[in-house]
Amino acid sequence: MVRSALDQIALEVRDVHKRFGGVHALKGVSFTINKGEVVGLLGDNGAGKSTLVRCISGIHPPDEGAILVNGQPVHIDSPLAAREAGIETVFQDLAMVPEFDITENLFLNREILHKNPILRRLGWLDKKAMEKRAKKALNRLNSRIPSYQEQIHRLSGGQRQAVAIARAVNWGADIVIMDEPTAALGVEQSAQVNELINVISSQGVAVLLISHNMQHVVETCDRAVVLYQGQSVADVSVSDVTKEDLVGLITGAKSAA
């Protein structure tokens, strides 16, 4: 998969601060992601990664600073506001209902009502339309899904990630945040997730990837932004550093040149 980031900034985080009582969790974090680019967000436990993701995804609005999408400032004070701004987040737990099938999970809280006005008023869903769009969304990712009626809990870890990513990009997201997408996966399933990330980024989607797996970062990301004690201390091209360099930046043993 050949990928080249476009020369257009999809997401800009500008001097973002976040405090929880006396704890200053984020201290002026700034970075950008271009369309079609994959940027790794790295840092040790407590560095501020989770807080920053929650700020961008609308769970904890920042106290200071700005978030811009496609060059325009956006006010993100809820997950809905983040989605409306074109930001979708795939959390580690995937936020899916295990007993629901693939189509039901793809359209969870976004169901398509029946075209017939009477049935629509009665709350009937247009299941054919939803399944058609589900197939289109997953085909876009070149995913190998056995059946769209399959319950989520029967799928492999890689297939579940495919459904979660498809749900994110199905709604026209410009930016997809992925929180530790390979943490509980084996080698083969992790490779499938890497392929999915390559596919969506090649289609112009900006990806912010949170990962502790340096091999995954080196294989997947174009750049890495490193947080240390709530500050952005490095923004490096992955091709210019080693895994050992990244670990040094994360632990504070190494400083950015």
PDB file of C-alpha atoms in Angstrom:
ATOM      1  CA  MET A   1       0.000   0.000   0.000  1.00  0.00           C
ATOM      2  CA  VAL A   2       1.526   3.291  -1.121  1.00  0.00           C
ATOM      3  CA  ARG A   3       0.611   6.225   1.077  1.00  0.00           C
ATOM      4  CA  SER A   4       1.586   9.847   0.809  1.00  0.00           C
ATOM      5  CA  ALA A   5       0.285  12.476   3.198  1.00  0.00           C
ATOM      6  CA  LEU A   6      -1.440  15.388   1.535  1.00  0.00           C
ATOM      7  CA  ASP A   7      -0.156  18.896   2.123  1.00  0.00           C
ATOM      8  CA  GLN A   8      -3.318  19.845   3.995  1.00  0.00           C
ATOM      9  CA  ILE A   9      -3.627  19.946   7.767  1.00  0.00           C
ATOM     10  CA  ALA A  10      -6.613  17.894   8.929  1.00  0.00           C
ATOM     11  CA  LEU A  11      -6.161  18.394  12.680  1.00  0.00           C
ATOM     12  CA  GLU A  12      -4.255  21.019  14.621  1.00  0.00           C
ATOM     13  CA  VAL A  13      -3.941  20.945  18.397  1.00  0.00           C
ATOM     14  CA  ARG A  14      -2.696  24.346  19.506  1.00  0.00           C
ATOM     15  CA  ASP A  15      -1.347  25.068  23.014  1.00  0.00           C
ATOM     16  CA  VAL A  16      -3.900  22.850  24.790  1.00  0.00           C
ATOM     17  CA  HIS A  17      -4.030  22.853  28.585  1.00  0.00           C
ATOM     18  CA  LYS A  18      -6.135  20.687  30.884  1.00  0.00           C
ATOM     19  CA  ARG A  19      -6.301  20.744  34.679  1.00  0.00           C
ATOM     20  CA  PHE A  20      -8.038  18.449  37.132  1.00  0.00           C
ATOM     21  CA  GLY A  21      -8.037  20.316  40.434  1.00  0.00           C
ATOM     22  CA  GLY A  22      -4.381  20.828  41.316  1.00  0.00           C
ATOM     23  CA  VAL A  23      -3.137  18.464  38.631  1.00  0.00           C
ATOM     24  CA  HIS A  24      -1.973  20.168  35.432  1.00  0.00           C
ATOM     25  CA  ALA A  25      -2.433  17.173  33.095  1.00  0.00           C
ATOM     26  CA  LEU A  26      -1.706  18.930  29.783  1.00  0.00           C
ATOM     27  CA  LYS A  27       0.714  21.858  29.593  1.00  0.00           C
ATOM     28  CA  GLY A  28       0.486  23.572  26.231  1.00  0.00           C
ATOM     29  CA  VAL A  29       0.409  20.562  23.889  1.00  0.00           C
ATOM     30  CA  SER A  30       0.660  21.395  20.181  1.00  0.00           C
ATOM     31  CA  PHE A  31       0.930  19.279  17.026  1.00  0.00           C
ATOM     32  CA  THR A  32      -0.656  18.780  13.603  1.00  0.00           C
ATOM     33  CA  ILE A  33      -1.767  15.858  11.430  1.00  0.00           C
ATOM     34  CA  ASN A  34      -2.096  16.141   7.673  1.00  0.00           C
ATOM     35  CA  LYS A  35      -4.762  14.418   5.635  1.00  0.00           C
ATOM     36  CA  GLY A  36      -3.643  10.890   4.778  1.00  0.00           C
ATOM     37  CA  GLU A  37      -0.999  10.894   7.504  1.00  0.00           C
ATOM     38  CA  VAL A  38      -0.618   8.461  10.413  1.00  0.00           C
ATOM     39  CA  VAL A  39       0.827  10.050  13.543  1.00  0.00           C
ATOM     40  CA  GLY A  40       1.722   8.045  16.621  1.00  0.00           C
ATOM     41  CA  LEU A  41       0.913   9.623  19.987  1.00  0.00           C
ATOM     42  CA  LEU A  42       3.459   8.203  22.419  1.00  0.00           C
ATOM     43  CA  GLY A  43       4.165   8.588  26.096  1.00  0.00           C
ATOM     44  CA  ASP A  44       4.570   6.687  29.323  1.00  0.00           C
ATOM     45  CA  ASN A  45       1.666   6.102  31.714  1.00  0.00           C
ATOM     46  CA  GLY A  46       0.632   9.461  33.115  1.00  0.00           C
ATOM     47  CA  ALA A  47       2.202  11.442  30.275  1.00  0.00           C
ATOM     48  CA  GLY A  48      -1.172  12.870  29.228  1.00  0.00           C
ATOM     49  CA  LYS A  49      -2.084  10.737  26.193  1.00  0.00           C
ATOM     50  CA  SER A  50      -5.486   9.650  27.475  1.00  0.00           C
ATOM     51  CA  THR A  51      -6.339  13.175  28.632  1.00  0.00           C
ATOM     52  CA  LEU A  52      -5.394  14.603  25.239  1.00  0.00           C
ATOM     53  CA  VAL A  53      -7.489  12.004  23.401  1.00  0.00           C
ATOM     54  CA  ARG A  54     -10.437  12.813  25.652  1.00  0.00           C
ATOM     55  CA  CYS A  55     -10.019  16.526  24.883  1.00  0.00           C
ATOM     56  CA  ILE A  56      -9.991  15.914  21.130  1.00  0.00           C
ATOM     57  CA  SER A  57     -12.908  13.460  21.298  1.00  0.00           C
ATOM     58  CA  GLY A  58     -15.073  15.757  23.423  1.00  0.00           C
ATOM     59  CA  ILE A  59     -15.071  13.911  26.742  1.00  0.00           C
ATOM     60  CA  HIS A  60     -12.984  16.528  28.589  1.00  0.00           C
ATOM     61  CA  PRO A  61     -13.031  19.912  26.808  1.00  0.00           C
ATOM     62  CA  PRO A  62      -9.663  21.702  27.127  1.00  0.00           C
ATOM     63  CA  ASP A  63      -9.318  24.553  29.618  1.00  0.00           C
ATOM     64  CA  GLU A  64      -7.110  26.580  27.263  1.00  0.00           C
ATOM     65  CA  GLY A  65      -5.879  26.371  23.709  1.00  0.00           C
ATOM     66  CA  ALA A  66      -7.588  25.530  20.444  1.00  0.00           C
ATOM     67  CA  ILE A  67      -8.454  22.560  18.257  1.00  0.00           C
ATOM     68  CA  LEU A  68      -8.747  23.176  14.523  1.00  0.00           C
ATOM     69  CA  VAL A  69     -10.221  20.811  11.918  1.00  0.00           C
ATOM     70  CA  ASN A  70      -9.369  21.537   8.281  1.00  0.00           C
ATOM     71  CA  GLY A  71      -8.042  24.934   9.348  1.00  0.00           C
ATOM     72  CA  GLN A  72     -11.191  25.991  11.210  1.00  0.00           C
ATOM     73  CA  PRO A  73     -11.420  26.328  15.019  1.00  0.00           C
ATOM     74  CA  VAL A  74     -13.997  23.936  16.474  1.00  0.00           C
ATOM     75  CA  HIS A  75     -15.633  23.930  19.897  1.00  0.00           C
ATOM     76  CA  ILE A  76     -15.649  20.339  21.064  1.00  0.00           C
ATOM     77  CA  ASP A  77     -17.578  19.980  24.303  1.00  0.00           C
ATOM     78  CA  SER A  78     -19.093  16.532  23.729  1.00  0.00           C
ATOM     79  CA  PRO A  79     -18.481  13.340  21.717  1.00  0.00           C
ATOM     80  CA  LEU A  80     -21.337  14.398  19.438  1.00  0.00           C
ATOM     81  CA  ALA A  81     -19.618  17.723  18.752  1.00  0.00           C
ATOM     82  CA  ALA A  82     -16.417  15.843  17.904  1.00  0.00           C
ATOM     83  CA  ARG A  83     -18.274  13.612  15.433  1.00  0.00           C
ATOM     84  CA  GLU A  84     -19.974  16.612  13.859  1.00  0.00           C
ATOM     85  CA  ALA A  85     -16.513  18.169  13.427  1.00  0.00           C
ATOM     86  CA  GLY A  86     -15.352  15.029  11.596  1.00  0.00           C
ATOM     87  CA  ILE A  87     -13.474  13.315  14.446  1.00  0.00           C
ATOM     88  CA  GLU A  88     -14.208   9.681  15.299  1.00  0.00           C
ATOM     89  CA  THR A  89     -12.502   7.725  18.077  1.00  0.00           C
ATOM     90  CA  VAL A  90     -12.028   3.958  18.201  1.00  0.00           C
ATOM     91  CA  PHE A  91     -11.441   3.230  21.884  1.00  0.00           C
ATOM     92  CA  GLN A  92      -9.626   0.156  23.138  1.00  0.00           C
ATOM     93  CA  ASP A  93     -12.860  -1.532  24.270  1.00  0.00           C
ATOM     94  CA  LEU A  94     -14.361  -0.774  20.793  1.00  0.00           C
ATOM     95  CA  ALA A  95     -17.695   0.288  22.411  1.00  0.00           C
ATOM     96  CA  MET A  96     -19.747  -2.383  20.653  1.00  0.00           C
ATOM     97  CA  VAL A  97     -22.601  -4.632  21.772  1.00  0.00           C
ATOM     98  CA  PRO A  98     -21.290  -8.230  21.626  1.00  0.00           C
ATOM     99  CA  GLU A  99     -24.742  -9.781  21.056  1.00  0.00           C
ATOM    100  CA  PHE A 100     -25.587  -7.431  18.147  1.00  0.00           C
ATOM    101  CA  ASP A 101     -24.604  -8.349  14.620  1.00  0.00           C
ATOM    102  CA  ILE A 102     -22.207  -6.383  12.425  1.00  0.00           C
ATOM    103  CA  THR A 103     -24.834  -4.188  10.785  1.00  0.00           C
ATOM    104  CA  GLU A 104     -26.534  -3.392  14.096  1.00  0.00           C
ATOM    105  CA  ASN A 105     -23.209  -2.305  15.594  1.00  0.00           C
ATOM    106  CA  LEU A 106     -22.251  -0.211  12.571  1.00  0.00           C
ATOM    107  CA  PHE A 107     -25.516   1.719  12.892  1.00  0.00           C
ATOM    108  CA  LEU A 108     -25.753   1.766  16.691  1.00  0.00           C
ATOM    109  CA  ASN A 109     -27.541   5.025  17.638  1.00  0.00           C
ATOM    110  CA  ARG A 110     -27.533   5.992  13.932  1.00  0.00           C
ATOM    111  CA  GLU A 111     -30.149   3.618  12.612  1.00  0.00           C
ATOM    112  CA  ILE A 112     -31.874   4.300   9.282  1.00  0.00           C
ATOM    113  CA  LEU A 113     -35.650   4.486   9.620  1.00  0.00           C
ATOM    114  CA  HIS A 114     -37.945   2.862   7.059  1.00  0.00           C
ATOM    115  CA  LYS A 115     -38.846   4.937   3.991  1.00  0.00           C
ATOM    116  CA  ASN A 116     -42.536   4.124   4.362  1.00  0.00           C
ATOM    117  CA  PRO A 117     -43.938   7.085   6.368  1.00  0.00           C
ATOM    118  CA  ILE A 118     -46.312   4.925   8.403  1.00  0.00           C
ATOM    119  CA  LEU A 119     -43.665   2.357   9.286  1.00  0.00           C
ATOM    120  CA  ARG A 120     -41.248   5.205   9.913  1.00  0.00           C
ATOM    121  CA  ARG A 121     -43.600   6.732  12.484  1.00  0.00           C
ATOM    122  CA  LEU A 122     -43.831   3.329  14.149  1.00  0.00           C
ATOM    123  CA  GLY A 123     -40.055   3.232  14.448  1.00  0.00           C
ATOM    124  CA  TRP A 124     -39.401   0.479  11.901  1.00  0.00           C
ATOM    125  CA  LEU A 125     -35.848   0.308  10.602  1.00  0.00           C
ATOM    126  CA  ASP A 126     -34.710  -0.027   6.999  1.00  0.00           C
ATOM    127  CA  LYS A 127     -32.564  -3.109   7.554  1.00  0.00           C
ATOM    128  CA  LYS A 128     -31.857  -3.638   3.850  1.00  0.00           C
ATOM    129  CA  ALA A 129     -30.485  -0.106   3.477  1.00  0.00           C
ATOM    130  CA  MET A 130     -28.322  -0.509   6.577  1.00  0.00           C
ATOM    131  CA  GLU A 131     -26.911  -3.857   5.425  1.00  0.00           C
ATOM    132  CA  LYS A 132     -26.156  -2.407   1.991  1.00  0.00           C
ATOM    133  CA  ARG A 133     -24.228   0.486   3.553  1.00  0.00           C
ATOM    134  CA  ALA A 134     -22.507  -1.901   5.990  1.00  0.00           C
ATOM    135  CA  LYS A 135     -21.213  -4.001   3.098  1.00  0.00           C
ATOM    136  CA  LYS A 136     -20.041  -0.880   1.270  1.00  0.00           C
ATOM    137  CA  ALA A 137     -18.221   0.403   4.379  1.00  0.00           C
ATOM    138  CA  LEU A 138     -16.433  -2.885   5.003  1.00  0.00           C
ATOM    139  CA  ASN A 139     -15.665  -3.444   1.325  1.00  0.00           C
ATOM    140  CA  ARG A 140     -13.953  -0.046   1.412  1.00  0.00           C
ATOM    141  CA  LEU A 141     -11.539  -1.564   3.932  1.00  0.00           C
ATOM    142  CA  ASN A 142     -11.024  -4.774   1.929  1.00  0.00           C
ATOM    143  CA  SER A 143     -12.195  -6.633   5.022  1.00  0.00           C
ATOM    144  CA  ARG A 144     -12.751 -10.359   5.160  1.00  0.00           C
ATOM    145  CA  ILE A 145     -16.057 -10.636   6.989  1.00  0.00           C
ATOM    146  CA  PRO A 146     -17.867 -14.000   6.874  1.00  0.00           C
ATOM    147  CA  SER A 147     -21.440 -12.755   7.326  1.00  0.00           C
ATOM    148  CA  TYR A 148     -23.057  -9.436   8.151  1.00  0.00           C
ATOM    149  CA  GLN A 149     -25.529 -11.264  10.389  1.00  0.00           C
ATOM    150  CA  GLU A 150     -22.655 -12.580  12.514  1.00  0.00           C
ATOM    151  CA  GLN A 151     -22.733 -11.463  16.142  1.00  0.00           C
ATOM    152  CA  ILE A 152     -19.749  -9.368  17.166  1.00  0.00           C
ATOM    153  CA  HIS A 153     -18.625 -11.746  19.917  1.00  0.00           C
ATOM    154  CA  ARG A 154     -18.141 -14.482  17.303  1.00  0.00           C
ATOM    155  CA  LEU A 155     -15.628 -12.451  15.294  1.00  0.00           C
ATOM    156  CA  SER A 156     -11.857 -12.481  15.663  1.00  0.00           C
ATOM    157  CA  GLY A 157     -10.094  -9.508  17.257  1.00  0.00           C
ATOM    158  CA  GLY A 158      -8.941  -8.256  13.871  1.00  0.00           C
ATOM    159  CA  GLN A 159     -12.450  -8.504  12.421  1.00  0.00           C
ATOM    160  CA  ARG A 160     -13.894  -6.586  15.391  1.00  0.00           C
ATOM    161  CA  GLN A 161     -11.345  -3.843  14.816  1.00  0.00           C
ATOM    162  CA  ALA A 162     -12.385  -3.762  11.143  1.00  0.00           C
ATOM    163  CA  VAL A 163     -16.016  -3.222  12.172  1.00  0.00           C
ATOM    164  CA  ALA A 164     -15.022  -0.477  14.636  1.00  0.00           C
ATOM    165  CA  ILE A 165     -12.888   1.296  12.012  1.00  0.00           C
ATOM    166  CA  ALA A 166     -15.609   0.910   9.377  1.00  0.00           C
ATOM    167  CA  ARG A 167     -18.101   2.479  11.787  1.00  0.00           C
ATOM    168  CA  ALA A 168     -15.736   5.431  12.255  1.00  0.00           C
ATOM    169  CA  VAL A 169     -15.040   6.111   8.575  1.00  0.00           C
ATOM    170  CA  ASN A 170     -18.605   5.293   7.489  1.00  0.00           C
ATOM    171  CA  TRP A 171     -19.778   8.644   8.823  1.00  0.00           C
ATOM    172  CA  GLY A 172     -17.395  10.751   6.791  1.00  0.00           C
ATOM    173  CA  ALA A 173     -14.700  11.180   9.432  1.00  0.00           C
ATOM    174  CA  ASP A 174     -11.738  13.327   8.424  1.00  0.00           C
ATOM    175  CA  ILE A 175      -9.784  12.227  11.507  1.00  0.00           C
ATOM    176  CA  VAL A 176      -9.803   8.819  13.206  1.00  0.00           C
ATOM    177  CA  ILE A 177      -8.213   8.364  16.636  1.00  0.00           C
ATOM    178  CA  MET A 178      -7.230   4.782  17.452  1.00  0.00           C
ATOM    179  CA  ASP A 179      -6.491   3.847  21.056  1.00  0.00           C
ATOM    180  CA  GLU A 180      -4.155   0.832  21.330  1.00  0.00           C
ATOM    181  CA  PRO A 181      -5.830  -1.044  18.437  1.00  0.00           C
ATOM    182  CA  THR A 182      -3.466  -4.047  18.577  1.00  0.00           C
ATOM    183  CA  ALA A 183      -3.053  -4.333  22.364  1.00  0.00           C
ATOM    184  CA  ALA A 184      -4.990  -7.616  22.688  1.00  0.00           C
ATOM    185  CA  LEU A 185      -4.245  -9.049  19.243  1.00  0.00           C
ATOM    186  CA  GLY A 186      -1.848 -11.668  17.936  1.00  0.00           C
ATOM    187  CA  VAL A 187       0.702 -11.134  15.173  1.00  0.00           C
ATOM    188  CA  GLU A 188      -1.612 -12.009  12.266  1.00  0.00           C
ATOM    189  CA  GLN A 189      -4.515  -9.920  13.574  1.00  0.00           C
ATOM    190  CA  SER A 190      -2.187  -6.996  14.303  1.00  0.00           C
ATOM    191  CA  ALA A 191      -1.014  -7.159  10.694  1.00  0.00           C
ATOM    192  CA  GLN A 192      -4.657  -6.972   9.583  1.00  0.00           C
ATOM    193  CA  VAL A 193      -5.136  -3.805  11.660  1.00  0.00           C
ATOM    194  CA  ASN A 194      -1.979  -2.285  10.156  1.00  0.00           C
ATOM    195  CA  GLU A 195      -3.425  -2.987   6.724  1.00  0.00           C
ATOM    196  CA  LEU A 196      -6.713  -1.300   7.695  1.00  0.00           C
ATOM    197  CA  ILE A 197      -4.829   1.786   8.872  1.00  0.00           C
ATOM    198  CA  ASN A 198      -2.936   1.891   5.571  1.00  0.00           C
ATOM    199  CA  VAL A 199      -6.196   1.605   3.630  1.00  0.00           C
ATOM    200  CA  ILE A 200      -8.027   4.466   5.377  1.00  0.00           C
ATOM    201  CA  SER A 201      -4.983   6.769   5.388  1.00  0.00           C
ATOM    202  CA  SER A 202      -4.472   6.123   1.644  1.00  0.00           C
ATOM    203  CA  GLN A 203      -8.037   7.431   1.232  1.00  0.00           C
ATOM    204  CA  GLY A 204      -7.074  10.765   2.844  1.00  0.00           C
ATOM    205  CA  VAL A 205      -8.179  10.057   6.423  1.00  0.00           C
ATOM    206  CA  ALA A 206      -5.828  11.423   9.096  1.00  0.00           C
ATOM    207  CA  VAL A 207      -5.053   8.841  11.785  1.00  0.00           C
ATOM    208  CA  LEU A 208      -3.862   9.523  15.328  1.00  0.00           C
ATOM    209  CA  LEU A 209      -2.569   6.243  16.735  1.00  0.00           C
ATOM    210  CA  ILE A 210      -1.986   5.691  20.456  1.00  0.00           C
ATOM    211  CA  SER A 211       0.297   2.728  21.041  1.00  0.00           C
ATOM    212  CA  HIS A 212       2.888   1.349  23.448  1.00  0.00           C
ATOM    213  CA  ASN A 213       4.115  -1.060  20.772  1.00  0.00           C
ATOM    214  CA  MET A 214       7.173   0.546  19.185  1.00  0.00           C
ATOM    215  CA  GLN A 215       7.294  -2.047  16.412  1.00  0.00           C
ATOM    216  CA  HIS A 216       3.696  -1.187  15.522  1.00  0.00           C
ATOM    217  CA  VAL A 217       4.561   2.524  15.492  1.00  0.00           C
ATOM    218  CA  VAL A 218       7.611   2.015  13.261  1.00  0.00           C
ATOM    219  CA  GLU A 219       5.637  -0.159  10.831  1.00  0.00           C
ATOM    220  CA  THR A 220       2.566   2.066  10.660  1.00  0.00           C
ATOM    221  CA  CYS A 221       3.272   5.707  11.466  1.00  0.00           C
ATOM    222  CA  ASP A 222       4.747   8.547   9.424  1.00  0.00           C
ATOM    223  CA  ARG A 223       5.525  10.710  12.445  1.00  0.00           C
ATOM    224  CA  ALA A 224       5.535  10.358  16.215  1.00  0.00           C
ATOM    225  CA  VAL A 225       4.485  12.990  18.750  1.00  0.00           C
ATOM    226  CA  VAL A 226       5.855  12.254  22.217  1.00  0.00           C
ATOM    227  CA  LEU A 227       4.291  13.506  25.439  1.00  0.00           C
ATOM    228  CA  TYR A 228       6.293  13.684  28.677  1.00  0.00           C
ATOM    229  CA  GLN A 229       4.743  14.903  31.931  1.00  0.00           C
ATOM    230  CA  GLY A 230       1.923  16.640  30.072  1.00  0.00           C
ATOM    231  CA  GLN A 231       4.078  18.385  27.479  1.00  0.00           C
ATOM    232  CA  SER A 232       4.811  17.639  23.836  1.00  0.00           C
ATOM    233  CA  VAL A 233       8.580  17.117  23.886  1.00  0.00           C
ATOM    234  CA  ALA A 234       9.176  15.667  20.409  1.00  0.00           C
ATOM    235  CA  ASP A 235       7.640  15.579  16.941  1.00  0.00           C
ATOM    236  CA  VAL A 236       9.796  13.349  14.758  1.00  0.00           C
ATOM    237  CA  SER A 237       9.650  11.536  11.434  1.00  0.00           C
ATOM    238  CA  VAL A 238       9.569   7.813  12.228  1.00  0.00           C
ATOM    239  CA  SER A 239      11.997   7.129   9.377  1.00  0.00           C
ATOM    240  CA  ASP A 240      14.598   9.322  11.113  1.00  0.00           C
ATOM    241  CA  VAL A 241      14.617   7.519  14.481  1.00  0.00           C
ATOM    242  CA  THR A 242      15.031   4.030  15.902  1.00  0.00           C
ATOM    243  CA  LYS A 243      12.755   2.227  18.317  1.00  0.00           C
ATOM    244  CA  GLU A 244      15.400   2.855  20.967  1.00  0.00           C
ATOM    245  CA  ASP A 245      15.288   6.597  20.206  1.00  0.00           C
ATOM    246  CA  LEU A 246      11.518   6.607  20.689  1.00  0.00           C
ATOM    247  CA  VAL A 247      11.791   4.749  24.001  1.00  0.00           C
ATOM    248  CA  GLY A 248      14.401   7.283  25.135  1.00  0.00           C
ATOM    249  CA  LEU A 249      12.093  10.185  24.287  1.00  0.00           C
ATOM    250  CA  ILE A 250       9.182   8.526  26.085  1.00  0.00           C
ATOM    251  CA  THR A 251      11.171   7.895  29.282  1.00  0.00           C
ATOM    252  CA  GLY A 252      12.907  11.273  29.232  1.00  0.00           C
ATOM    253  CA  ALA A 253      16.342   9.667  28.845  1.00  0.00           C
ATOM    254  CA  LYS A 254      16.726  11.328  25.449  1.00  0.00           C
ATOM    255  CA  SER A 255      15.764  14.807  24.317  1.00  0.00           C
ATOM    256  CA  ALA A 256      14.646  15.824  20.826  1.00  0.00           C
ATOM    257  CA  ALA A 257      17.416  17.312  18.728  1.00  0.00           C
TER     258      ALA A 257
END
